[in-house]
Short mmCIF file of C-alpha atoms in Angstrom, two decimals:
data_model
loop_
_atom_site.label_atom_id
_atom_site.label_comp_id
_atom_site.label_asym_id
_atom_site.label_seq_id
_atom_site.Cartn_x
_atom_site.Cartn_y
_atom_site.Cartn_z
CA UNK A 5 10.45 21.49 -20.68
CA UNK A 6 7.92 22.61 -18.16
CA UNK A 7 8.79 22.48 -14.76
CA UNK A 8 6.21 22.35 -11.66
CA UNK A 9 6.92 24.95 -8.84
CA UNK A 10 8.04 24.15 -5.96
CA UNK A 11 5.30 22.78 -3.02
CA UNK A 12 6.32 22.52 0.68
CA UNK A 13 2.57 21.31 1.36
CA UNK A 14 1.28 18.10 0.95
CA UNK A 15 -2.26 16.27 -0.15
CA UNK A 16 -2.56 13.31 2.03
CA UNK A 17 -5.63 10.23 1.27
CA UNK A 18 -6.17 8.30 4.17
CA UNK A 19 -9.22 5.47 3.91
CA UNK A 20 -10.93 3.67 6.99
CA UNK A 21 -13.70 2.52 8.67
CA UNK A 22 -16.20 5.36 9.65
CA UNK A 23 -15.23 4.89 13.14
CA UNK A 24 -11.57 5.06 12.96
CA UNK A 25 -11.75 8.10 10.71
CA UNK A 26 -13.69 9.69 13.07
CA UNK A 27 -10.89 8.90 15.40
CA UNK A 28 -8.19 10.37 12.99
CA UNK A 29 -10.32 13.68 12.40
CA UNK A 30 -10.55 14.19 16.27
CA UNK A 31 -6.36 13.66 16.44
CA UNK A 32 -6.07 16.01 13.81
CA UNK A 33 -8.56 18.58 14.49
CA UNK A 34 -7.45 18.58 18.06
CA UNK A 35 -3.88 18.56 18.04
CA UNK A 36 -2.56 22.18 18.07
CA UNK A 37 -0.57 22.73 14.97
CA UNK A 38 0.18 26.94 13.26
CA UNK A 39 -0.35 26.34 9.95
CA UNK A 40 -4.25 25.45 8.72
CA UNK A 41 -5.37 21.84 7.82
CA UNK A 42 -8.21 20.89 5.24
CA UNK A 43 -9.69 18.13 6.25
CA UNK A 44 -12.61 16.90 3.11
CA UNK A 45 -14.63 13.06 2.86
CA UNK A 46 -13.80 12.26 -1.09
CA UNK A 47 -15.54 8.98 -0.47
CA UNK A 48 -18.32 10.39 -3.10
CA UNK A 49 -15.66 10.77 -5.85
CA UNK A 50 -14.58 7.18 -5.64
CA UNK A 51 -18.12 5.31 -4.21
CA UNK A 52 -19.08 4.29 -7.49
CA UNK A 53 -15.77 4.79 -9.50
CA UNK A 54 -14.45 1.73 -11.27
CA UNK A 55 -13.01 -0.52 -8.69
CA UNK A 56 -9.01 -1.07 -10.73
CA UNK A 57 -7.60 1.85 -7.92
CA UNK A 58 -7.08 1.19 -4.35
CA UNK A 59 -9.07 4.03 -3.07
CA UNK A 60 -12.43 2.87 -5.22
CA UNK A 61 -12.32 -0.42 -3.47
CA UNK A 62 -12.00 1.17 0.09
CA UNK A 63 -15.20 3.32 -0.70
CA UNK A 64 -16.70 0.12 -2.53
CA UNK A 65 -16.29 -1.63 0.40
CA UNK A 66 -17.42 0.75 2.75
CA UNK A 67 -14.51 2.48 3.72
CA UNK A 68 -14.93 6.47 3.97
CA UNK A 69 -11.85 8.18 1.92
CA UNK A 70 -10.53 11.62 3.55
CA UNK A 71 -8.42 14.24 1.61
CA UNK A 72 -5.97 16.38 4.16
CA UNK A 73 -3.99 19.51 2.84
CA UNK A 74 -1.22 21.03 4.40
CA UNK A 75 0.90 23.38 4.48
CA UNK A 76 1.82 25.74 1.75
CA UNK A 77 -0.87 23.92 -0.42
CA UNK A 78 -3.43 25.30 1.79
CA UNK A 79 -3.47 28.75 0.67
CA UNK A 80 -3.79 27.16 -2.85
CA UNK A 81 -6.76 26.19 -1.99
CA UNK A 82 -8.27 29.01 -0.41
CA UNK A 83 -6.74 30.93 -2.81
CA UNK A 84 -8.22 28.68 -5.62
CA UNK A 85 -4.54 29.46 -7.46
CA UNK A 86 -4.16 27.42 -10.70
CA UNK A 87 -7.27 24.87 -10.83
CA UNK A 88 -6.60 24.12 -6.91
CA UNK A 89 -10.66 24.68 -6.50
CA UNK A 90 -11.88 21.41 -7.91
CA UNK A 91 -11.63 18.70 -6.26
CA UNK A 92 -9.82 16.47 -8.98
CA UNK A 93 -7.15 18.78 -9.11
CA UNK A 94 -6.32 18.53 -5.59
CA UNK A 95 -6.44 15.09 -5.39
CA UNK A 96 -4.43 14.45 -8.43
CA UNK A 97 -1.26 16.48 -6.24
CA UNK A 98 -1.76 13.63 -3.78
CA UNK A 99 1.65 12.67 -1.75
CA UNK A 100 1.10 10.27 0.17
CA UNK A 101 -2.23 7.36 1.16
CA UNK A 102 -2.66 5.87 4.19
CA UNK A 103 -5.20 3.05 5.60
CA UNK A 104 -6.21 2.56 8.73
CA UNK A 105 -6.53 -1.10 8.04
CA UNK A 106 -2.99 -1.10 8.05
CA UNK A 107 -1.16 1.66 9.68
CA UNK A 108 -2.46 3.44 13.47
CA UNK A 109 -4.70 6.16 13.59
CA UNK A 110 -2.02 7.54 15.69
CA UNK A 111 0.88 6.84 13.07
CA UNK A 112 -0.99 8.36 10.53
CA UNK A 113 -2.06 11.66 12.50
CA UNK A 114 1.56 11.66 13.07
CA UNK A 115 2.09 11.74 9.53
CA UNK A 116 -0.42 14.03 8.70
CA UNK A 117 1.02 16.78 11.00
CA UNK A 118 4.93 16.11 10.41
CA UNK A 119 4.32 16.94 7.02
CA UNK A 120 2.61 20.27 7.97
CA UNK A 121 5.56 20.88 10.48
CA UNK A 122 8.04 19.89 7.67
CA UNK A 123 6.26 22.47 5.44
CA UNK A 124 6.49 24.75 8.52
CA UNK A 125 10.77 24.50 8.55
CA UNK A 126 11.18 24.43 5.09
#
């Protein structure tokens, strides 16, 4: 049996209205935090994706879809260790979704950089 490593970073999808993603990205982008955030708009993988997953209807309906690693995963990334360059790949790690429809862009900033402290103490 294979097992995964272990990850103390996390792959975050939040989806939104344009404005309140803006919003979001300013929070995050803004707040100081040590360890590096990626911030991406994945709204092209999903636009015209078949509509059966959540995150195709939020870009189907206009909605823009942002990716957000961090922590440990980070340097996977950058690294491009293990597939961690394409896109899919990435996404398919994802942790944890958010909307703004239904949480605050606050909240979810919150969210966004507890995880990368929690990665930070780990």
């Amino acid at each position: 049996m294979n097992i995964s490593p272990i990850s103390f970073g996390k792959v975050i999808t939040v989806s939104g209205r344009p404005s309140k993603m803006r919003h979001l990205n300013n929070k995050v982008s803004n707040t100081k935090h040590r360890q590096p955030i990626i911030m991406q708009d994945v709204t092209y993988i999903y636009k015209n994706a078949p509509r059966t997953g959540i995150l195709a209807r939020a870009a189907s309906q206009g909605d823009v879809v942002n990716m957000y690693v961090t922590g440990d995963d980070v340097s996977k990334v950058q690294k491009q260790k293990q597939g961690w360059h394409n896109v899919d790949y990435v996404l398919s790690h994802m942790t944890d979704y958010y909307s703004t429809s239904e949480s605050s862009v606050r909240s979810i900033a919150q969210e966004i950089l507890k995880r990368d402290e929690d990665s930070e103490n780990a």
